[in-house]
Coordinates of C-alpha atoms in Angstrom, one line a residue:
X1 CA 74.4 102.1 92.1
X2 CA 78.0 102.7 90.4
X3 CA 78.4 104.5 87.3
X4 CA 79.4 102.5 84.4
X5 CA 82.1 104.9 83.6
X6 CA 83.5 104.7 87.2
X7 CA 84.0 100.9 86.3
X8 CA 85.5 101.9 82.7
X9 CA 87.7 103.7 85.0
X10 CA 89.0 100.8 86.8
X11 CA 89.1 98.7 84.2
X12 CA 91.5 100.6 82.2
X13 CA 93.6 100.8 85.3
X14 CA 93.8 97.0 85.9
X15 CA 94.9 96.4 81.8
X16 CA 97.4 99.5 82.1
X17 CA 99.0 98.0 84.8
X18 CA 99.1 94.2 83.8
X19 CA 99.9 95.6 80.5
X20 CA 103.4 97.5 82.1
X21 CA 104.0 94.2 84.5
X22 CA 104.2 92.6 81.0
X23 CA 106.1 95.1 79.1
X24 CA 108.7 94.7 81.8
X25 CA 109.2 91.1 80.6
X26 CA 109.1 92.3 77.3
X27 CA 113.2 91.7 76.9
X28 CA 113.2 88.4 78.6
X29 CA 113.6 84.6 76.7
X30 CA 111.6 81.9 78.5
X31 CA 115.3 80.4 80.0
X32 CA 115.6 84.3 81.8
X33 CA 112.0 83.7 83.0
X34 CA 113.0 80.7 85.0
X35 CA 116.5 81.8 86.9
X36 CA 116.6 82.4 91.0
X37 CA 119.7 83.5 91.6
X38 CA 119.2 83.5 95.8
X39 CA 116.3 82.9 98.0
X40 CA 116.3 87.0 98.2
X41 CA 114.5 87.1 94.7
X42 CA 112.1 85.0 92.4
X43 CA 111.9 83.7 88.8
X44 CA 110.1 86.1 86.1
X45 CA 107.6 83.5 85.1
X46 CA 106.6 83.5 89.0
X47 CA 105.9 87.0 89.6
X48 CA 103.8 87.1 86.2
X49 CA 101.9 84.3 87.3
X50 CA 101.8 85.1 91.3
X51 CA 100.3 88.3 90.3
X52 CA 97.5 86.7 88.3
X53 CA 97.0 84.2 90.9
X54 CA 96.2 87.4 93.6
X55 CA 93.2 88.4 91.3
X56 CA 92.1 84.8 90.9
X57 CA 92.7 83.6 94.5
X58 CA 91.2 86.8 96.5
X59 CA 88.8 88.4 94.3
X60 CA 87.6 85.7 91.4
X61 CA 87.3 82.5 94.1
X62 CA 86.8 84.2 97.5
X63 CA 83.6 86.4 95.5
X64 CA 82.2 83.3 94.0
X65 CA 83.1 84.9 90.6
X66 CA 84.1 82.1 89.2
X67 CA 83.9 78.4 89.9
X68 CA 87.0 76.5 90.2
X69 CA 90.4 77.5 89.7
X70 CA 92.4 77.4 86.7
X71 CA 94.7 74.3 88.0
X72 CA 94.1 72.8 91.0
X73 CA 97.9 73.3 92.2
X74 CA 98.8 76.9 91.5
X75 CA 96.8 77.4 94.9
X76 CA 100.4 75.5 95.8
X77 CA 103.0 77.1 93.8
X78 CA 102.0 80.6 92.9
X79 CA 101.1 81.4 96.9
X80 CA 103.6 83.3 98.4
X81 CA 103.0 83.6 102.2
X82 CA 99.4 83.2 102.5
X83 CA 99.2 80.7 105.2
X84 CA 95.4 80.7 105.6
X85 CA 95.3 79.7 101.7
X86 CA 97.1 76.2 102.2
X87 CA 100.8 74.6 102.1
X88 CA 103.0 76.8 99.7
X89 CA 106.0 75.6 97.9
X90 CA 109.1 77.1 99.6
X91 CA 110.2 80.3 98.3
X92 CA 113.8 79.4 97.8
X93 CA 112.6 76.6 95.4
X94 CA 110.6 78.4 93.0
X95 CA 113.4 78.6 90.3
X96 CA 112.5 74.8 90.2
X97 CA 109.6 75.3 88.4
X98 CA 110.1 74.3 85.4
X99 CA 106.2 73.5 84.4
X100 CA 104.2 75.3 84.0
X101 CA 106.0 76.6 81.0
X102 CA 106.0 80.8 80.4
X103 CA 103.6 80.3 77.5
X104 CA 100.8 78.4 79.7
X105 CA 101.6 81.1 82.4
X106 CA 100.4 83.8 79.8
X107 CA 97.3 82.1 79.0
X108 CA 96.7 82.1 83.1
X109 CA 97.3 85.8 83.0
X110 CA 94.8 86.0 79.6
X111 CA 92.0 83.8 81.6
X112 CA 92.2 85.8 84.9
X113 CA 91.8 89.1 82.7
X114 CA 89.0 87.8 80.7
X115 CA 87.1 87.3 83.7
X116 CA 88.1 91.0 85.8
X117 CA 86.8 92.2 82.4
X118 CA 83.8 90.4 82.3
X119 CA 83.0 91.5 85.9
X120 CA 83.8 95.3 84.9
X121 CA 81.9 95.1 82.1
X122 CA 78.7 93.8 84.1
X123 CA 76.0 96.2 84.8
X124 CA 76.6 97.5 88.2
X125 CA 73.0 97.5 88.9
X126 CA 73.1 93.4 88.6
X127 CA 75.6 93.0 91.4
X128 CA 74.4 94.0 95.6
X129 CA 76.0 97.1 96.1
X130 CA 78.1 95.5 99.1
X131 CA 79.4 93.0 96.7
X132 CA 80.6 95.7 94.2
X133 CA 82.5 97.5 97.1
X134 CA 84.2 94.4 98.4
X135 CA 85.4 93.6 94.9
X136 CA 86.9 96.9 94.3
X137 CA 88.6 96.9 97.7
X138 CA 90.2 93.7 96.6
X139 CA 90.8 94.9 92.9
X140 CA 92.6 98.1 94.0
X141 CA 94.8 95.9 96.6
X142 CA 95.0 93.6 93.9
X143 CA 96.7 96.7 91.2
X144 CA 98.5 97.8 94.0
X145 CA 100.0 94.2 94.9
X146 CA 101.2 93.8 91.5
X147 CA 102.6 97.4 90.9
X148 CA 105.0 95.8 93.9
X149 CA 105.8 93.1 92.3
X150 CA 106.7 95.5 88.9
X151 CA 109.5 96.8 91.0
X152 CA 110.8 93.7 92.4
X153 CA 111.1 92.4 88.6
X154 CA 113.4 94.8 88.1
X155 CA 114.8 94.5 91.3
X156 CA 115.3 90.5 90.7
X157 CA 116.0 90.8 87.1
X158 CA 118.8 92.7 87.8
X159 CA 120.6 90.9 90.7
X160 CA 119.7 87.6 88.4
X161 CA 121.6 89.8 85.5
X162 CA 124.5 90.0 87.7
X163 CA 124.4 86.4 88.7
X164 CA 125.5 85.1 85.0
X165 CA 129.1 84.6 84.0
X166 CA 127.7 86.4 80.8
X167 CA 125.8 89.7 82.8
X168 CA 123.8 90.5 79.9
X169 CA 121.5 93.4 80.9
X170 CA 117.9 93.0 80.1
X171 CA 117.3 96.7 78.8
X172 CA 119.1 98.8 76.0
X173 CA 121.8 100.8 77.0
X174 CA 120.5 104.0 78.6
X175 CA 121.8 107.8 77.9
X176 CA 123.7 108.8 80.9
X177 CA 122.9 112.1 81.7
X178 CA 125.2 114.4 82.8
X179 CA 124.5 115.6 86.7
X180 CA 125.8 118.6 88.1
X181 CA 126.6 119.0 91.2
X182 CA 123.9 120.3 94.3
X183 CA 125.0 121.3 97.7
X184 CA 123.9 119.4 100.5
X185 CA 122.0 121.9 102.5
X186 CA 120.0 121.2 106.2
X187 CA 116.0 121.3 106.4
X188 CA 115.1 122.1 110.2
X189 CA 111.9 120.1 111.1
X190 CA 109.8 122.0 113.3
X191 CA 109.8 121.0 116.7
X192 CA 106.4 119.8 118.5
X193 CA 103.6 117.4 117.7
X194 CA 102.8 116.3 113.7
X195 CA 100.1 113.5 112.2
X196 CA 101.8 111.1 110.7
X197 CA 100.4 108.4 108.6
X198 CA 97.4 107.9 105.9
X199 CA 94.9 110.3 106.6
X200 CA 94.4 111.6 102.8
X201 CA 91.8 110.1 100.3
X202 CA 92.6 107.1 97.9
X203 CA 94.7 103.9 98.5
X204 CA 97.4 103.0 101.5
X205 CA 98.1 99.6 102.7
X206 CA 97.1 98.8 106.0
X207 CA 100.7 99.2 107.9
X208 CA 100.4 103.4 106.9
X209 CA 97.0 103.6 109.4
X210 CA 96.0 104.6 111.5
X211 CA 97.5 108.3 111.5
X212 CA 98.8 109.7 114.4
X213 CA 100.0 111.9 116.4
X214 CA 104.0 111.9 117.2
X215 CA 106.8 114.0 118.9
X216 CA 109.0 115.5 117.3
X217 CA 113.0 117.0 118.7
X218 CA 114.8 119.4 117.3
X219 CA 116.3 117.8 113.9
X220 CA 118.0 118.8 110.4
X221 CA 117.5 116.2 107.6
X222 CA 119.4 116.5 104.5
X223 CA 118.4 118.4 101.5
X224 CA 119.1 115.4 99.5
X225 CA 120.0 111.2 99.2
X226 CA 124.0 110.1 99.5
X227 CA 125.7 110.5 96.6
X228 CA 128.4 107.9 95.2
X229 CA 130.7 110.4 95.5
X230 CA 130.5 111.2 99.4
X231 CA 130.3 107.5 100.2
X232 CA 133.4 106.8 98.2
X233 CA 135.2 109.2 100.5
X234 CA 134.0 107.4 103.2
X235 CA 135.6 104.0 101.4
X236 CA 138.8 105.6 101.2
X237 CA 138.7 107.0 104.6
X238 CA 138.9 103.2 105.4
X239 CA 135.2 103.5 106.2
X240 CA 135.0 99.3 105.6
X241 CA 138.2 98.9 108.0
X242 CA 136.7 101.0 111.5
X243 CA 134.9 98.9 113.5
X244 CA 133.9 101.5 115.8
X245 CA 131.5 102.9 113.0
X246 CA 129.3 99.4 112.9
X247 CA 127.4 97.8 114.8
X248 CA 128.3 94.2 115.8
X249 CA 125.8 92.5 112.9
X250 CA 127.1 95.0 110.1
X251 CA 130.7 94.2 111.4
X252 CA 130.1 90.3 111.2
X253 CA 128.4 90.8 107.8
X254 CA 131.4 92.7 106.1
X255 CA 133.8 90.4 107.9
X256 CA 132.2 87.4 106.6
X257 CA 131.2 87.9 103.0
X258 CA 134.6 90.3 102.6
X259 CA 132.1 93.4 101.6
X260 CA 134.4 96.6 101.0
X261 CA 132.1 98.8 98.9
X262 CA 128.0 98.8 97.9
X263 CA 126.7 95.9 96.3
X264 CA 126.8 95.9 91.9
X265 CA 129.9 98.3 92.5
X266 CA 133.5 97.1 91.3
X267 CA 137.3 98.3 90.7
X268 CA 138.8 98.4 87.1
X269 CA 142.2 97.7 86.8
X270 CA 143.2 100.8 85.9
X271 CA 141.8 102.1 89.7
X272 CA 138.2 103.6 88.5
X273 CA 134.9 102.3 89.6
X274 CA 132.0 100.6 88.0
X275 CA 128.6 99.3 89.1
X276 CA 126.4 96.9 87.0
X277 CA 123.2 98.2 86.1
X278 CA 120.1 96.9 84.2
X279 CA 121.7 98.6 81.2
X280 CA 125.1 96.8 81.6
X281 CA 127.9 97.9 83.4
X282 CA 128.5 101.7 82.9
X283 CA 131.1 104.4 84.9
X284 CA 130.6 105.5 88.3
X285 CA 129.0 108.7 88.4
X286 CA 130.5 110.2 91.6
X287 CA 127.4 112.8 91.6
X288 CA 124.3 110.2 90.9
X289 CA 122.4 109.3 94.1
X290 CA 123.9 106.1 95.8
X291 CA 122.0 102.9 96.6
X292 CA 122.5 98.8 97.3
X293 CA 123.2 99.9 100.5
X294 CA 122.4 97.6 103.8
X295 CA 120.9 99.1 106.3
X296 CA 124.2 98.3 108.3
X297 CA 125.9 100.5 105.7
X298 CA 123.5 103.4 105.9
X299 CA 124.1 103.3 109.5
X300 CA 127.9 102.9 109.2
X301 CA 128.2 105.9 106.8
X302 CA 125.8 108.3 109.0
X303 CA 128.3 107.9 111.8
X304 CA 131.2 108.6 110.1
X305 CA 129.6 111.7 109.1
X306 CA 128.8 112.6 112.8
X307 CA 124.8 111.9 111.6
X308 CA 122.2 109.3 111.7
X309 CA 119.7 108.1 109.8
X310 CA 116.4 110.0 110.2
X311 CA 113.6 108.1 111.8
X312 CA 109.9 106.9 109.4
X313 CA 108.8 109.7 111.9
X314 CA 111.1 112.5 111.0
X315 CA 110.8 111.4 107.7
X316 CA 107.3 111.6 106.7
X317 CA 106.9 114.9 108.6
X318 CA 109.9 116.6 106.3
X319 CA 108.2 114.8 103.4
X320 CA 104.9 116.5 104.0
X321 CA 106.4 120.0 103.9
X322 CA 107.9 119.2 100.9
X323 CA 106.7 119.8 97.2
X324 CA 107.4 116.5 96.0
X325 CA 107.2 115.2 92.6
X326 CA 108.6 111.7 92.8
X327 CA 110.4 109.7 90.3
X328 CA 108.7 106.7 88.5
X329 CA 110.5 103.8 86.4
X330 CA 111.6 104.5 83.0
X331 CA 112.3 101.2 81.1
X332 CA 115.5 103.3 79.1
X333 CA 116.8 104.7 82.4
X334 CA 116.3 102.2 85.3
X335 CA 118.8 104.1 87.7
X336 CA 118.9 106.3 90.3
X337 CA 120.7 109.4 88.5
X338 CA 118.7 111.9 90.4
X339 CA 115.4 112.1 92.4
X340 CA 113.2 114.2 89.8
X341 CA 111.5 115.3 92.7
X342 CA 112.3 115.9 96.7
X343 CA 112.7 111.7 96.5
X344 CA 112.3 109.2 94.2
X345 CA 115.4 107.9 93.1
X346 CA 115.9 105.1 96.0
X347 CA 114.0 103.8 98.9
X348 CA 115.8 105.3 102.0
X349 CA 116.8 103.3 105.2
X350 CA 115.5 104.5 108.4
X351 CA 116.5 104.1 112.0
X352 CA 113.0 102.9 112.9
X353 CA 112.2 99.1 113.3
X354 CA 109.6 98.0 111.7
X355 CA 106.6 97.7 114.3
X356 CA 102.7 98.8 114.2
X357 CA 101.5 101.7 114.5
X358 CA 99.1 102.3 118.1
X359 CA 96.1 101.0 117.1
X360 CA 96.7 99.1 114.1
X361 CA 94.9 96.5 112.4
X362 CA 95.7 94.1 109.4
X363 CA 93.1 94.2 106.5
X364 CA 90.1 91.4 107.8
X365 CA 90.4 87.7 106.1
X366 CA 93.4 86.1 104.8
X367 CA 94.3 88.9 102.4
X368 CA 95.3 90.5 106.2
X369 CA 98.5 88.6 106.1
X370 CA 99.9 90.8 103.9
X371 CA 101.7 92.8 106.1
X372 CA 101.4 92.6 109.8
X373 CA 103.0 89.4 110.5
X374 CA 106.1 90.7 109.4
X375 CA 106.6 93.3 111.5
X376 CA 109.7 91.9 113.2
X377 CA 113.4 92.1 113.0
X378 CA 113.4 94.3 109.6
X379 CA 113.9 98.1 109.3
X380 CA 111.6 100.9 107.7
X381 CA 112.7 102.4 104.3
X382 CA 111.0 105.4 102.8
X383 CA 110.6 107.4 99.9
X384 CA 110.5 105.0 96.6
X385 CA 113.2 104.3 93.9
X386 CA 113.7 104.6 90.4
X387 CA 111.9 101.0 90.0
X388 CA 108.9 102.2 91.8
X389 CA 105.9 103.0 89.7
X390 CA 105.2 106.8 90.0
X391 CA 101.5 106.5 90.9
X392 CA 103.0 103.9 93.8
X393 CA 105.0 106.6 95.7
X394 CA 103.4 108.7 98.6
X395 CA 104.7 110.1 102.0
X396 CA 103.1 108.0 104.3
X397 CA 104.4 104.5 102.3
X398 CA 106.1 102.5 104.6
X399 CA 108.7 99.4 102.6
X400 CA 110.5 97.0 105.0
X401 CA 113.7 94.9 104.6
X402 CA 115.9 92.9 107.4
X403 CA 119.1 95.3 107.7
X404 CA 121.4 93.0 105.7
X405 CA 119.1 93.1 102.0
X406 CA 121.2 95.0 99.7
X407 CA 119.8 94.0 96.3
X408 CA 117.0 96.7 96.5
X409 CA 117.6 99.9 95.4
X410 CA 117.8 101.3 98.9
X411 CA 120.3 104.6 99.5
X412 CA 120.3 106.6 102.7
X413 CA 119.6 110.3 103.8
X414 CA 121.7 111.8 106.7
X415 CA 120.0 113.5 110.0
X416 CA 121.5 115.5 112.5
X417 CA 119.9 116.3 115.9
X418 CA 120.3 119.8 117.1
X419 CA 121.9 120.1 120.6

């Protein structure tokens, strides 16, 4: 039998966290909650209702909690790649959806809390105590699922910011701290075997298991992320111009699309740089931690630097040593001035491909979708950013993008092997 105050527990977690997806559409009209700007990112209104639909779909209807769904279509439009669910409307169309309207999308969200609170305020001794545990599994992958989704609002807020002739940023103008400088010094993993992956207590999606046990070498990883600073040396080295730094898909891609510095980043005419933010467009800080990087970037700029980018390996073995403190989102300050802790401030590319771990298995049903079958032709990124919610960030958390995504808030930190 549970305790009933184990279930106030996770009921105040569930209305914190749909309370902060909420407050993070706080600034946005109902015309913001519509715009797709690319295919990359979605409208607002979606992700508020997607994340509803999560709870209703996996947990209300798949647990007989409830008996029919709040419209008969959303099973249609709010799924995003849940093939066993049904057809799904195509992902680069969802700024089409102009019904239902935001307001109706909030009463979704009110009716799919009213009935996660009616279940957490049930007796636990009126439920079979297998039923309880499978709902709580799916709850907690449900609050988990949507604190994603709080980071990619900001994530697609921002790049559909940037997107309008007018770039009006959705948050305030932030107070810019003032940074001082830190050397970059070099942390010597120690060479030999380490566990790797989740093998604490409390939540990891199913691509961190099972843990472990990998080589290795003899390695230095950097004390801290790539500043602006050093990669605009690398910029005015010609950095954009060497073709003997890329590889041939990161050569095509800044060839093609003309790139010649990190995405949001721009020249004043009187020679300074600026980068838009979700505050506006402010200075370039030469000392705050760097990010809208590509993974062919990353890479580009580690060899220039006679580096590389660490692997997910030799990351989370260095992050384990460390005593970390990461960084959550702060809705005045959405920007990576500096990780609070060891990281934090942006998700860091890494050299590894995204691939399973020996022995892994997706989560059982069709809630198991959610991450194996795209473990192809996209590269790990590690850490967490200053859009990440701080209860969201552990060692063993693996993020994926293909190499060419730049709208995340994704930085780099430099390796070097030891010969």
């Amino acid at each position: 039998m549970l305790h009933d105050e184990t279930l106030q527990r996770w009921l105040n977690r569930y209305l914190s966290v749909r309370a902060c997806t909420e407050s993070i559409c706080a600034p946005l009209s109902e015309e913001d909650c519509m715009i797709q700007a690319c295919e990359d990112v979605s409208p607002a209104k979606w992700h508020l209702a997607h994340t509803s639909w999560f709870f209703e779909r996996f947990l209300l209807r798949d647990l007989d909690l409830i008996s029919a769904p709040f419209h008969p279509r959303f099973d249609f439009i709010f799924n995003s790649y849940y093939k066993g669910v049904g057809s799904i409307q195509p992902r680069p169309q969802r700024g089409l959806l102009a019904r239902p309207r935001l307001e109706e999308v909030m009463v979704y969200r009110r009716h799919v809390d009213e009935h996660i609170i009616n279940l957490l305020n049930t007796s636990s001794d009126t439920i079979r105590r297998e039923q309880w545990t499978r709902a709580l599994n799916i709850l907690e992958i449900g609050i988990q699922h949507e604190q994603q989704h709080q980071e990619l609002l900001l994530t697609d807020m921002k790049y559909n910011a940037y997107a309008q002739p007018l770039q009006i940023a959705p948050y305030p103008t932030a107070s810019i701290p003032c940074l001082e400088s830190r050397d970059l010094n070099w942390i010597e993993l120690p060479t030999g075997l380490h566990h790797i992956g989740h093998q604490a207590e409390g939540f990891a999606f199913d691509n961190a298991s099972p843990h472990h046990i990998v080589y290795i070498g003899p390695v230095v990883l950097a004390s801290r992320p790539t500043t602006n600073g050093e990669y605009m040396e690398f910029m005015e080295e010609g950095g954009y111009q060497r073709s003997e730094l890329w590889l041939s898909e990161g050569w095509n891609q800044i060839k093609t699309h003309g790139l010649e510095c990190p995405f949001y980043w721009q020249k004043t005419t009187d020679g300074s740089w600026q980068q838009f933010t979700l505050h506006g467009w402010q200075a370039l800080d030469p000392l705050e931690t760097l990010c809208h990087l590509s993974y062919y970037e990353a890479d580009a700029f580690a060899r220039a630097r006679g580096a590389r980018l660490p692997s997910e390996q030799e990351w989370e073995v260095w992050a384990h040593s460390q005593d970390w403190k990461p960084r959550g989102f702060d809705l005045g300050n959405v920007q990576p001035r500096r990780a609070q802790g060891i990281f934090g401030a942006v998700w860091e590319w890494t050299m590894s491909s995204y691939s399973p771990y020996p022995g892994y298995q997706p989560w059982r049903g069709t809630v198991g979708e959610y991450n194996g079958k795209f473990m192809v032709n996209q590269y790990v990124l590690r850490g967490g950013s200053c859009a990440t919610p701080p209860d969201h960030i552990r060692p063993s958390y693996r993020n994926f993008f293909p190499p060419h995504a730049r709208w995340q808030f994704s930085g780099l930190r430099l390796a070097k092997d030891l010969l």
